[in-house]
mmCIF file with all atom_site columns, C-alpha atoms in Angstrom:
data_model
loop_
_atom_site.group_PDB
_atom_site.id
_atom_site.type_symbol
_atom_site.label_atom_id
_atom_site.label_alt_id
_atom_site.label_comp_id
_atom_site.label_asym_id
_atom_site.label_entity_id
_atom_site.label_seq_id
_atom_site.pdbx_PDB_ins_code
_atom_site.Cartn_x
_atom_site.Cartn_y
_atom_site.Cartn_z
_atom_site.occupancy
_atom_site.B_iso_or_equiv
_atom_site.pdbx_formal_charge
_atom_site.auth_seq_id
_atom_site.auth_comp_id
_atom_site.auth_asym_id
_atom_site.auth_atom_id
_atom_site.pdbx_PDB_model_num
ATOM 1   C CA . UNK A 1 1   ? 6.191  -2.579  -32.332 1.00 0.00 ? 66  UNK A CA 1
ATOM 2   C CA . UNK A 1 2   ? 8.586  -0.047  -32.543 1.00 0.00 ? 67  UNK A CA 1
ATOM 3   C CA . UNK A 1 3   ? 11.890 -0.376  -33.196 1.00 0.00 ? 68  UNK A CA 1
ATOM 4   C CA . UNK A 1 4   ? 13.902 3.005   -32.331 1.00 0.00 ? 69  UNK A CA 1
ATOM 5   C CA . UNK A 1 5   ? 16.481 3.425   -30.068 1.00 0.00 ? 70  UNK A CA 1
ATOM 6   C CA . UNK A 1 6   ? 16.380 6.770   -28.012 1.00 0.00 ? 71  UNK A CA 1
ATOM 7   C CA . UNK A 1 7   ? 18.786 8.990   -26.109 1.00 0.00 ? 72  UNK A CA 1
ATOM 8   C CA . UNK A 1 8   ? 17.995 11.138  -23.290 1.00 0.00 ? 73  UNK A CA 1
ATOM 9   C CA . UNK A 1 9   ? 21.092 12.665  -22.045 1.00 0.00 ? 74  UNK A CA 1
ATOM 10  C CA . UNK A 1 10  ? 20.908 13.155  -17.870 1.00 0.00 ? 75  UNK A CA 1
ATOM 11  C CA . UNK A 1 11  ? 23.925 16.377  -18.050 1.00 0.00 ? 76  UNK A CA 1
ATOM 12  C CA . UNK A 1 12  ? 21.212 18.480  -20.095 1.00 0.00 ? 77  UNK A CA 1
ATOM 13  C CA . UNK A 1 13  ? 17.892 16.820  -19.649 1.00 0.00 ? 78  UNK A CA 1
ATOM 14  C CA . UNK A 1 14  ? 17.173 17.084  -23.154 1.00 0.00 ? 79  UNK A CA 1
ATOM 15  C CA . UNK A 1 15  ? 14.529 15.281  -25.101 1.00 0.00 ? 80  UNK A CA 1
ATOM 16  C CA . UNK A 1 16  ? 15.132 12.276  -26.241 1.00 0.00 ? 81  UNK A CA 1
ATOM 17  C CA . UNK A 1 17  ? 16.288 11.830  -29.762 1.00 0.00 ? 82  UNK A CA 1
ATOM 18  C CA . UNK A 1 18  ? 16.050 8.757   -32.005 1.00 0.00 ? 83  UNK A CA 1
ATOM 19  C CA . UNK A 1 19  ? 19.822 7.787   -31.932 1.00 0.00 ? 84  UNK A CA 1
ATOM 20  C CA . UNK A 1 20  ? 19.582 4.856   -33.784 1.00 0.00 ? 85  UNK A CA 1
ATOM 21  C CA . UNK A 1 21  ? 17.486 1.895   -34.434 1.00 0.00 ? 86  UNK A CA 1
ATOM 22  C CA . UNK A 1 22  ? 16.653 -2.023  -33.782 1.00 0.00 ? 87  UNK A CA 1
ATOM 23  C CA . UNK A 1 23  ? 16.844 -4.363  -36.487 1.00 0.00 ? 88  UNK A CA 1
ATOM 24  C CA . UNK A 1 24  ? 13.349 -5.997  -35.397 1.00 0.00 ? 89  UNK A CA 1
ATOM 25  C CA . UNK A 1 25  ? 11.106 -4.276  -33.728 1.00 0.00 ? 90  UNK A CA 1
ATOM 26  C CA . UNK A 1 26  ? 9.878  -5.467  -30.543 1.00 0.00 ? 91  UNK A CA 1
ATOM 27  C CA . UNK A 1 27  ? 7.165  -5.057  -27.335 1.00 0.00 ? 92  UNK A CA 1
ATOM 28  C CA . UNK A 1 28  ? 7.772  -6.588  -23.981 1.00 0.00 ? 93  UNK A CA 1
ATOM 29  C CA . UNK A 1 29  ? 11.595 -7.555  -24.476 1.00 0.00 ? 94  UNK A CA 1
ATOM 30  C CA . UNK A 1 30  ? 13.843 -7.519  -21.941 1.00 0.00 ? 95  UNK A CA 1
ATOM 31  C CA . UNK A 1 31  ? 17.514 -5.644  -21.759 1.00 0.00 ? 96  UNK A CA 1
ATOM 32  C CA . UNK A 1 32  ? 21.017 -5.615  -20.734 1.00 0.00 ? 97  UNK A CA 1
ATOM 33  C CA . UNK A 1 33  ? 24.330 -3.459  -20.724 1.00 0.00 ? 98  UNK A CA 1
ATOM 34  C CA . UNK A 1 34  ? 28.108 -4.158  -21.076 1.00 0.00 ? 99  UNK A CA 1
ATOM 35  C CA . UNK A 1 35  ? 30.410 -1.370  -21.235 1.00 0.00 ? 100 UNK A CA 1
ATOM 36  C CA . UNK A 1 36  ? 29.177 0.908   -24.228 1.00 0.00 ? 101 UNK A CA 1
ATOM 37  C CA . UNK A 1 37  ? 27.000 -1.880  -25.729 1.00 0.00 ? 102 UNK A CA 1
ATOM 38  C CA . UNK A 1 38  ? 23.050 -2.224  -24.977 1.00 0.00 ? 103 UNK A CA 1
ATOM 39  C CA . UNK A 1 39  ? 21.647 -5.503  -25.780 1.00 0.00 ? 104 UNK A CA 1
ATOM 40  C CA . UNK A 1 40  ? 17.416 -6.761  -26.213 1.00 0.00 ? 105 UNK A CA 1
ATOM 41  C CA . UNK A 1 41  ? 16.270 -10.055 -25.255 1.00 0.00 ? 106 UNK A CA 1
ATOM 42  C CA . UNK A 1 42  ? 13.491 -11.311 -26.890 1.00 0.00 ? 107 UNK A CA 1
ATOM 43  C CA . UNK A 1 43  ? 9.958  -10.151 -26.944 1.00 0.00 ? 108 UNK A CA 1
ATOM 44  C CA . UNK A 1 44  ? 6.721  -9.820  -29.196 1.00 0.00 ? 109 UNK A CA 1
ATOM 45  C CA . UNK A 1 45  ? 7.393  -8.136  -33.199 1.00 0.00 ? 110 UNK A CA 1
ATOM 46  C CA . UNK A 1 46  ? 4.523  -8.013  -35.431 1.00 0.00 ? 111 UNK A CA 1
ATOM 47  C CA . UNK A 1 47  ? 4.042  -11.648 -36.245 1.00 0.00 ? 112 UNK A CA 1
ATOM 48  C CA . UNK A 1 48  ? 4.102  -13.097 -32.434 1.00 0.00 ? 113 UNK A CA 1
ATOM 49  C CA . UNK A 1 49  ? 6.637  -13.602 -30.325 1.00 0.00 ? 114 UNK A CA 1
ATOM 50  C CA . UNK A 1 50  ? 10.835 -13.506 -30.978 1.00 0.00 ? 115 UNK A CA 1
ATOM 51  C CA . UNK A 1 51  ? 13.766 -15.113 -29.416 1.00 0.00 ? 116 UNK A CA 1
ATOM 52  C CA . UNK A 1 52  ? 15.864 -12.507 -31.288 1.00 0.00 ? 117 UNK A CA 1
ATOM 53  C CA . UNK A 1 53  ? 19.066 -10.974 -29.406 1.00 0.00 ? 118 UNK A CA 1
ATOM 54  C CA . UNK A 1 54  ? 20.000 -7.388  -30.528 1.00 0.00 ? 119 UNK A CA 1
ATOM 55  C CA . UNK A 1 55  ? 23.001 -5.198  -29.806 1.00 0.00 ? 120 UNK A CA 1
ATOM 56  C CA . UNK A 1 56  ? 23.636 -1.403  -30.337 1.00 0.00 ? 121 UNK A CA 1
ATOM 57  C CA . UNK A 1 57  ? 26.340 0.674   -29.595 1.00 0.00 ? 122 UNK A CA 1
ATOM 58  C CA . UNK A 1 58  ? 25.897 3.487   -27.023 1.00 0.00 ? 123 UNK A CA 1
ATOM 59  C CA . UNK A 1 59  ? 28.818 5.935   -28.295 1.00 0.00 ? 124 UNK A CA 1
ATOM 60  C CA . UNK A 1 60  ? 28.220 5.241   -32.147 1.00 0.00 ? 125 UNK A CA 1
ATOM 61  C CA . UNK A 1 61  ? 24.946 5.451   -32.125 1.00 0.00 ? 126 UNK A CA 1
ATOM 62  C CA . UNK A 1 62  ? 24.603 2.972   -35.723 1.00 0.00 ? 127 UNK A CA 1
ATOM 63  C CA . UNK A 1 63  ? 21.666 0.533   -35.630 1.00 0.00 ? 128 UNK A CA 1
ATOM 64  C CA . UNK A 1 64  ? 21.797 -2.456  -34.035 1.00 0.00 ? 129 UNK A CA 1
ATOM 65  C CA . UNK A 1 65  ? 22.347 -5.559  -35.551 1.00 0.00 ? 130 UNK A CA 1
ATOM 66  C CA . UNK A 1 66  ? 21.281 -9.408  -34.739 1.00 0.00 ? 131 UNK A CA 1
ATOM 67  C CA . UNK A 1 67  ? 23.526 -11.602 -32.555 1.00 0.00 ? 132 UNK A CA 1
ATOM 68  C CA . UNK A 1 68  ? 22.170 -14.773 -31.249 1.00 0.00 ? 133 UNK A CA 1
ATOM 69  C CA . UNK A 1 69  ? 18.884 -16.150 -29.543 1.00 0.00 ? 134 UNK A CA 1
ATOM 70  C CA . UNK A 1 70  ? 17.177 -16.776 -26.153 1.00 0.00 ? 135 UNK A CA 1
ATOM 71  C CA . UNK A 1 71  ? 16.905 -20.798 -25.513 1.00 0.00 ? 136 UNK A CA 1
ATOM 72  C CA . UNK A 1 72  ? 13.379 -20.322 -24.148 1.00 0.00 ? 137 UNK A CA 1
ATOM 73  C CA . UNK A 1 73  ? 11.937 -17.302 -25.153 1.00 0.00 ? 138 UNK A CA 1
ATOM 74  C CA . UNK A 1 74  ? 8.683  -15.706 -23.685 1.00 0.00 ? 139 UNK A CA 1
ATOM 75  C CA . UNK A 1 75  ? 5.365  -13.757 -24.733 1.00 0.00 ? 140 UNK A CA 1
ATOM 76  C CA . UNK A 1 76  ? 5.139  -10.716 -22.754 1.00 0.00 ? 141 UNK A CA 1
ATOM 77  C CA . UNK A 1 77  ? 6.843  -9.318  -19.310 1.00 0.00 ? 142 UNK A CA 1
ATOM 78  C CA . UNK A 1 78  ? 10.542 -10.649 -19.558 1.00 0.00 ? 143 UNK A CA 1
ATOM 79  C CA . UNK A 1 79  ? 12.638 -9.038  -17.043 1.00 0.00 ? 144 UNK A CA 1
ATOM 80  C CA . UNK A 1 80  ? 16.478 -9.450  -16.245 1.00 0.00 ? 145 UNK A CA 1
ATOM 81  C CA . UNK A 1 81  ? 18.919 -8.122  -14.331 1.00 0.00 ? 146 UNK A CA 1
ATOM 82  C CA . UNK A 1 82  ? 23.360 -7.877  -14.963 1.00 0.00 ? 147 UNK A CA 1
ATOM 83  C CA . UNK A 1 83  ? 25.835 -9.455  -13.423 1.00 0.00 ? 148 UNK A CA 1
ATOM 84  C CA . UNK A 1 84  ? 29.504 -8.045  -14.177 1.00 0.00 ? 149 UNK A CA 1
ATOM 85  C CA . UNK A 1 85  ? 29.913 -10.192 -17.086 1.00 0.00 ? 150 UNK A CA 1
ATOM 86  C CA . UNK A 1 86  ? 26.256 -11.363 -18.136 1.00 0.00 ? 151 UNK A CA 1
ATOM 87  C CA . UNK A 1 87  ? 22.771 -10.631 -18.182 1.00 0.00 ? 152 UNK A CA 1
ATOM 88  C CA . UNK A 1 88  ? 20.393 -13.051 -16.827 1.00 0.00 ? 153 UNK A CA 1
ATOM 89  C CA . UNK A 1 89  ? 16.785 -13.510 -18.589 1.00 0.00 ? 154 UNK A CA 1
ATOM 90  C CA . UNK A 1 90  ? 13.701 -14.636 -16.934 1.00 0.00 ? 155 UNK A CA 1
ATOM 91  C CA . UNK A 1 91  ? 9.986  -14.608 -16.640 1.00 0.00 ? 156 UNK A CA 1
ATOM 92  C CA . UNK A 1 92  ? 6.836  -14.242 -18.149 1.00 0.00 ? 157 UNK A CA 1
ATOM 93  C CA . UNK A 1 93  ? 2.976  -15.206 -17.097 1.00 0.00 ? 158 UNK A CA 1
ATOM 94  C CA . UNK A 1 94  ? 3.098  -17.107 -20.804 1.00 0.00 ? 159 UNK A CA 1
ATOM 95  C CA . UNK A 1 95  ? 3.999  -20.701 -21.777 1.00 0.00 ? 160 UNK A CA 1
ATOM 96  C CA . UNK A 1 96  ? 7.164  -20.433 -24.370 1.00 0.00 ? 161 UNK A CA 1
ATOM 97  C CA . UNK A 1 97  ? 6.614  -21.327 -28.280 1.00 0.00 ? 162 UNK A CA 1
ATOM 98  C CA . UNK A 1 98  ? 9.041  -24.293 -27.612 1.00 0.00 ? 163 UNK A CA 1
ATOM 99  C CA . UNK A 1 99  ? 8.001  -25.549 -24.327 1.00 0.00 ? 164 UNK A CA 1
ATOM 100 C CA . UNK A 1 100 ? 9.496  -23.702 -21.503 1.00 0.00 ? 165 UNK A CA 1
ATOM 101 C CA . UNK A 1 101 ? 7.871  -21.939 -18.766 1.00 0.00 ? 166 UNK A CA 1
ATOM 102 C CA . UNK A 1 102 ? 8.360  -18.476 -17.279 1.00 0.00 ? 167 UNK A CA 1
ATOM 103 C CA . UNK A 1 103 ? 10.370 -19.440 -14.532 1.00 0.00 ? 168 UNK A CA 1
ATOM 104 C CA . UNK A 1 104 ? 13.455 -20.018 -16.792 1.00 0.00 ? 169 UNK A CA 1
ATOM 105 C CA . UNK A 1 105 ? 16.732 -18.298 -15.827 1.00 0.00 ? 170 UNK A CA 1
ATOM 106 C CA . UNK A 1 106 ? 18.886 -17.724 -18.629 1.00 0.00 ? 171 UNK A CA 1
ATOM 107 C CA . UNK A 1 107 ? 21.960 -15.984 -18.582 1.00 0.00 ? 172 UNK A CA 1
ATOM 108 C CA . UNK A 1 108 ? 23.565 -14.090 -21.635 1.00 0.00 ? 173 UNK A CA 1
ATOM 109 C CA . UNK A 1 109 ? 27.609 -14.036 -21.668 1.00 0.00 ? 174 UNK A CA 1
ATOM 110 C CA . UNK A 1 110 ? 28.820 -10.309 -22.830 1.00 0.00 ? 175 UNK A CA 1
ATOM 111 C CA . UNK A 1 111 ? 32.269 -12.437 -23.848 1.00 0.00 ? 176 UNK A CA 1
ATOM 112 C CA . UNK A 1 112 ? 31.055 -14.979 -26.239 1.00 0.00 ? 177 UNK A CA 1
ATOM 113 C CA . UNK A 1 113 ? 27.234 -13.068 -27.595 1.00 0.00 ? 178 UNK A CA 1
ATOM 114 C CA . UNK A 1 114 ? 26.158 -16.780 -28.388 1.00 0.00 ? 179 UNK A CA 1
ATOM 115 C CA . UNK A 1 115 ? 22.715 -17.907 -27.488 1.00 0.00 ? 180 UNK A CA 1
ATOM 116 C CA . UNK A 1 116 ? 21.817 -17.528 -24.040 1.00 0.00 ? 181 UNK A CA 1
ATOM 117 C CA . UNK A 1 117 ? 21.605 -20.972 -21.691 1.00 0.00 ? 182 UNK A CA 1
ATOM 118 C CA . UNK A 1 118 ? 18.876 -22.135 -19.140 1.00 0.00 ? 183 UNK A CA 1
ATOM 119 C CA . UNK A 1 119 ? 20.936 -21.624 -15.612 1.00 0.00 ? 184 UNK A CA 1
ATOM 120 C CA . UNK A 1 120 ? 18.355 -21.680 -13.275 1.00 0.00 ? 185 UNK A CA 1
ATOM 121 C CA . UNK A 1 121 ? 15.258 -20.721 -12.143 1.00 0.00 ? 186 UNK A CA 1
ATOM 122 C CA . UNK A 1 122 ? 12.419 -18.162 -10.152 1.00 0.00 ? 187 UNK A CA 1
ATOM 123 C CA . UNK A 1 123 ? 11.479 -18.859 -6.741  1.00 0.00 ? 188 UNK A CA 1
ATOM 124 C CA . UNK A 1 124 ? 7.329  -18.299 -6.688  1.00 0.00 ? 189 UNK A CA 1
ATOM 125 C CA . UNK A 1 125 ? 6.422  -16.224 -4.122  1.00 0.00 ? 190 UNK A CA 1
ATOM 126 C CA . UNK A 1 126 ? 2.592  -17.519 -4.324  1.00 0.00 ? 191 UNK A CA 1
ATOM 127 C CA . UNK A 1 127 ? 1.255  -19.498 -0.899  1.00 0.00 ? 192 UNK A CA 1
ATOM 128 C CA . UNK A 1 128 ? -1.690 -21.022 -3.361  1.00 0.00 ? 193 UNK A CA 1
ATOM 129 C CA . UNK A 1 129 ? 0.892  -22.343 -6.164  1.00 0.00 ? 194 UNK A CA 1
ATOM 130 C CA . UNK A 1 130 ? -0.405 -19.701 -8.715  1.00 0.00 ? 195 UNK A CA 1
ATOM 131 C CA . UNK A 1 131 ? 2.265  -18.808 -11.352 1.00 0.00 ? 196 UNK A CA 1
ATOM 132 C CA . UNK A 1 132 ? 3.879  -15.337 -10.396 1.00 0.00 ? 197 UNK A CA 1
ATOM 133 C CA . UNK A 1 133 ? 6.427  -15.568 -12.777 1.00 0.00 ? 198 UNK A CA 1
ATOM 134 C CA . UNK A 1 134 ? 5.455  -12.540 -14.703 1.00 0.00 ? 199 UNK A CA 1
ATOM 135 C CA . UNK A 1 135 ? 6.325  -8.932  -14.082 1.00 0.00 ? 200 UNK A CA 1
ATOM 136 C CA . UNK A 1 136 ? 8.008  -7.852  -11.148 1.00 0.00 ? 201 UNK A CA 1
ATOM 137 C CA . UNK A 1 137 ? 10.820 -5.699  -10.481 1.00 0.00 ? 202 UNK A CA 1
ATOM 138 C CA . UNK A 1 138 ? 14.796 -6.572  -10.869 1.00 0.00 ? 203 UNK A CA 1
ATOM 139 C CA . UNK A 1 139 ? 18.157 -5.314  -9.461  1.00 0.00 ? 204 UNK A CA 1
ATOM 140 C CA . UNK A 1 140 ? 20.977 -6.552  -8.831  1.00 0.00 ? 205 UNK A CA 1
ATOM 141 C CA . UNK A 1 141 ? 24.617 -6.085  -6.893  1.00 0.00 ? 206 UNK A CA 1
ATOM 142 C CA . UNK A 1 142 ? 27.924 -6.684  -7.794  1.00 0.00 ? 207 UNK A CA 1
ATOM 143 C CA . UNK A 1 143 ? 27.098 -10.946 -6.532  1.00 0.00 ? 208 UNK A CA 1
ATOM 144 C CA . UNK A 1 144 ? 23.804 -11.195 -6.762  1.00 0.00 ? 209 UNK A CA 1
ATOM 145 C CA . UNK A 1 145 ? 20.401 -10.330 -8.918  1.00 0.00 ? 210 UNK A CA 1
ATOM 146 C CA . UNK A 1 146 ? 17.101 -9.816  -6.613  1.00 0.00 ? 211 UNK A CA 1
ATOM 147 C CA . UNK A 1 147 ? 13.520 -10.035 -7.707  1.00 0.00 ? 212 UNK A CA 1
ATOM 148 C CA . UNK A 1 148 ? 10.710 -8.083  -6.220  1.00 0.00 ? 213 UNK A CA 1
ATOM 149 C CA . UNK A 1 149 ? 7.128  -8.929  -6.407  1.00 0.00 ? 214 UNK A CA 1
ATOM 150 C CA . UNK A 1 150 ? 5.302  -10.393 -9.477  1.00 0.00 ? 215 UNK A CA 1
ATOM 151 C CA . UNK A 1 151 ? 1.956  -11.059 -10.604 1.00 0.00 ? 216 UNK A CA 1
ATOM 152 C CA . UNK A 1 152 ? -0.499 -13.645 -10.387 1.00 0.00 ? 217 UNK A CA 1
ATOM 153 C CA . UNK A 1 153 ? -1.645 -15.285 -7.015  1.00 0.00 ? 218 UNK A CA 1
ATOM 154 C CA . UNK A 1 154 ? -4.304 -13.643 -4.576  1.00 0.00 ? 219 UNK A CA 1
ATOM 155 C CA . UNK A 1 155 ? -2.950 -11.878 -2.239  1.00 0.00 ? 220 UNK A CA 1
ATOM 156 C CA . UNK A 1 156 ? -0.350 -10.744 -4.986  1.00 0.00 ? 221 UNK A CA 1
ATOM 157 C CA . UNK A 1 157 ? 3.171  -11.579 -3.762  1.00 0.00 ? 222 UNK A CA 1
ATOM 158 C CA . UNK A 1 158 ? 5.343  -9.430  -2.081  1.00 0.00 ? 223 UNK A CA 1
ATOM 159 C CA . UNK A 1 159 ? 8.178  -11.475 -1.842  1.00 0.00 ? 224 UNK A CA 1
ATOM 160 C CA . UNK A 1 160 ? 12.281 -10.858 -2.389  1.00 0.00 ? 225 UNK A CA 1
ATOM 161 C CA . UNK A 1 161 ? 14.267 -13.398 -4.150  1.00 0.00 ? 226 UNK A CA 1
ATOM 162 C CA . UNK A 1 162 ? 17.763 -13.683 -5.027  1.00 0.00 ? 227 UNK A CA 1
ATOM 163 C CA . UNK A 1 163 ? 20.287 -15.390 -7.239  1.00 0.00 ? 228 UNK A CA 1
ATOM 164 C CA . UNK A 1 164 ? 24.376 -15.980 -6.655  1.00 0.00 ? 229 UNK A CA 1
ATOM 165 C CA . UNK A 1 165 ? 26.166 -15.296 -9.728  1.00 0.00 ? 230 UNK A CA 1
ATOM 166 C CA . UNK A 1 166 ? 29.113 -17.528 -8.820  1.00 0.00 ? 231 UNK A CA 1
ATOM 167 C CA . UNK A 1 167 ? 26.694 -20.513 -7.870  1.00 0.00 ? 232 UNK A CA 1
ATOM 168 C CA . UNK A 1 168 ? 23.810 -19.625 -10.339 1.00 0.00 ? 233 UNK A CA 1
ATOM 169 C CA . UNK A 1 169 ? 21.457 -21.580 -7.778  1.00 0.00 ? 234 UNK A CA 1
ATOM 170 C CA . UNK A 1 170 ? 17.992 -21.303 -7.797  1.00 0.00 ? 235 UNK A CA 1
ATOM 171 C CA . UNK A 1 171 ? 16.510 -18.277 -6.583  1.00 0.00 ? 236 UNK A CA 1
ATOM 172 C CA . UNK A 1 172 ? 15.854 -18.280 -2.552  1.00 0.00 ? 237 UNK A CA 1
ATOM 173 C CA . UNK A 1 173 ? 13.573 -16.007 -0.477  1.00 0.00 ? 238 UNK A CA 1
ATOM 174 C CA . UNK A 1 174 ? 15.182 -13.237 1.063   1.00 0.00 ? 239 UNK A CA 1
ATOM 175 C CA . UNK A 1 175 ? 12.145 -11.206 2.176   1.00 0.00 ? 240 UNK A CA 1
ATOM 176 C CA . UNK A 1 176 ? 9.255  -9.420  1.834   1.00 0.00 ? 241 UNK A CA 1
ATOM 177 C CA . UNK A 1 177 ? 8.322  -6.054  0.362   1.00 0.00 ? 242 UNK A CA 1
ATOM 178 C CA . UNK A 1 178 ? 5.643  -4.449  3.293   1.00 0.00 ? 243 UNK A CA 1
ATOM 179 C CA . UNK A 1 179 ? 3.312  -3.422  0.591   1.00 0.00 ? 244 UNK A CA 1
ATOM 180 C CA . UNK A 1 180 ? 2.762  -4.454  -3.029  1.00 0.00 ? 245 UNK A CA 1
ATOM 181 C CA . UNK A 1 181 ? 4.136  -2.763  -5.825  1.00 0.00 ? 246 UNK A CA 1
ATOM 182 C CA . UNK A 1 182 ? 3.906  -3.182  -9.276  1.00 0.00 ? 247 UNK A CA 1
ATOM 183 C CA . UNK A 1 183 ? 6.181  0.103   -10.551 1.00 0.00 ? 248 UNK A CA 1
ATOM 184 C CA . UNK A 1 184 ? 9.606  0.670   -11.085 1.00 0.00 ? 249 UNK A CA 1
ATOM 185 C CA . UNK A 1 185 ? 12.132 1.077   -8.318  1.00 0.00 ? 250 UNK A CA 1
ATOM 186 C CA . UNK A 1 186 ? 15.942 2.570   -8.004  1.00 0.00 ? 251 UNK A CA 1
ATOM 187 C CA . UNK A 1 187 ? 19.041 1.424   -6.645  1.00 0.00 ? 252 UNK A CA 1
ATOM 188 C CA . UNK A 1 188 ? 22.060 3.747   -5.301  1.00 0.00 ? 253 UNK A CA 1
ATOM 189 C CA . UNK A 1 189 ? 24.860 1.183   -4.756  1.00 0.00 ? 254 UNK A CA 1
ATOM 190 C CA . UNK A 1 190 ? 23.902 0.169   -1.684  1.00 0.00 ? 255 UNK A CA 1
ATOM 191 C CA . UNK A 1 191 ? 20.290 -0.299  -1.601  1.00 0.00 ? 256 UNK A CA 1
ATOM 192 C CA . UNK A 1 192 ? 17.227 -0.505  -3.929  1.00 0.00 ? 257 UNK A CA 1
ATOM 193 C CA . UNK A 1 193 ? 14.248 1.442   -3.261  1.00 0.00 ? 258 UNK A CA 1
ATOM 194 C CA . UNK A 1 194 ? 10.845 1.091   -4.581  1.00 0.00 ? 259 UNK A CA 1
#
């Protein structure tokens, strides 16, 4: 588990230098970004797994400090994607300490920072039922967050999902992907390429 917080500036294309650090250390957690603030959801430290939400600066660069929690936190593989005012957690191929399944959708207000609340939930992807709520790929525009892919099912799923952030709706399927990816992918502001 490692709990620094690097910098890798894009004007120089330096190396990236330990700018600060996390309070807990953590694997697998997922993260968002408001303004000059960078936030962690969650995740595995050294004992198992955390429900811990962390927020650093991005212009101070002074270790982060603990804010709030995730409602139902996960094992491994969270991802998440931002809305203009929130981030929105989800997914994970593991059962939640408290109950809750990986295809939660919490969301994360930037305003209040108090513990995130279940809004809704992953669309599976998976013609033989098989959980494919872990991994995947997230973006999102300036109304909704997509999903791309995930694991678990045979063929793996290739499948495009979306959320509304004014209606907060269960995901729906948008599409499909015409090969399967598991990497990372890049938006420009108008589309998302993986």
């Amino acid at each position: 588990r490692i709990n620094t917080i690097d910098k890798w500036q894009f004007s120089t294309d330096a190396i990236s230098n330990n700018s600060a650090d996390l309070t807990v250390g953590t694997q697998g957690a997922s993260s968002g970004v408001a303004a000059v603030y960078g936030y962690t959801f969650a995740g595995q430290d050294g004992s198992g797994p955390t429900n811990n939400i962390q927020k650093f600066s991005m212009t101070s660069h002074a270790n982060a400090t603990l804010l709030s929690s995730v409602t139902v936190y996960s094992k491994n593989g969270q991802l998440s994607f931002n809305a203009p005012n929130a981030s929105y957690i989800m997914g994970s191929g593991w059962t939640a300490p408290n109950g809750g399944t990986g295809k939660n959708i919490e969301k994360f207000n930037f305003s209040t920072e108090s513990d995130s609340a279940l809004v809704s939930e992953l669309f599976d992807h998976t013609a033989s039922g098989a959980i494919d709520y872990w991994l995947g790929v997230t973006t999102s525009s300036t109304t909704h967050g997509y999903r791309m892919f995930g694991g678990g099912g045979n063929p793996s799923p290739t499948g495009i999902s979306r959320m509304s952030f004014a209606s907060e709706a269960t995901m729906t399927d948008v599409g499909d992907m015409t090969s399967v990816s598991g990497g990372p992918g890049r938006e420009d502001g108008a589309a998302f390429y993986t």
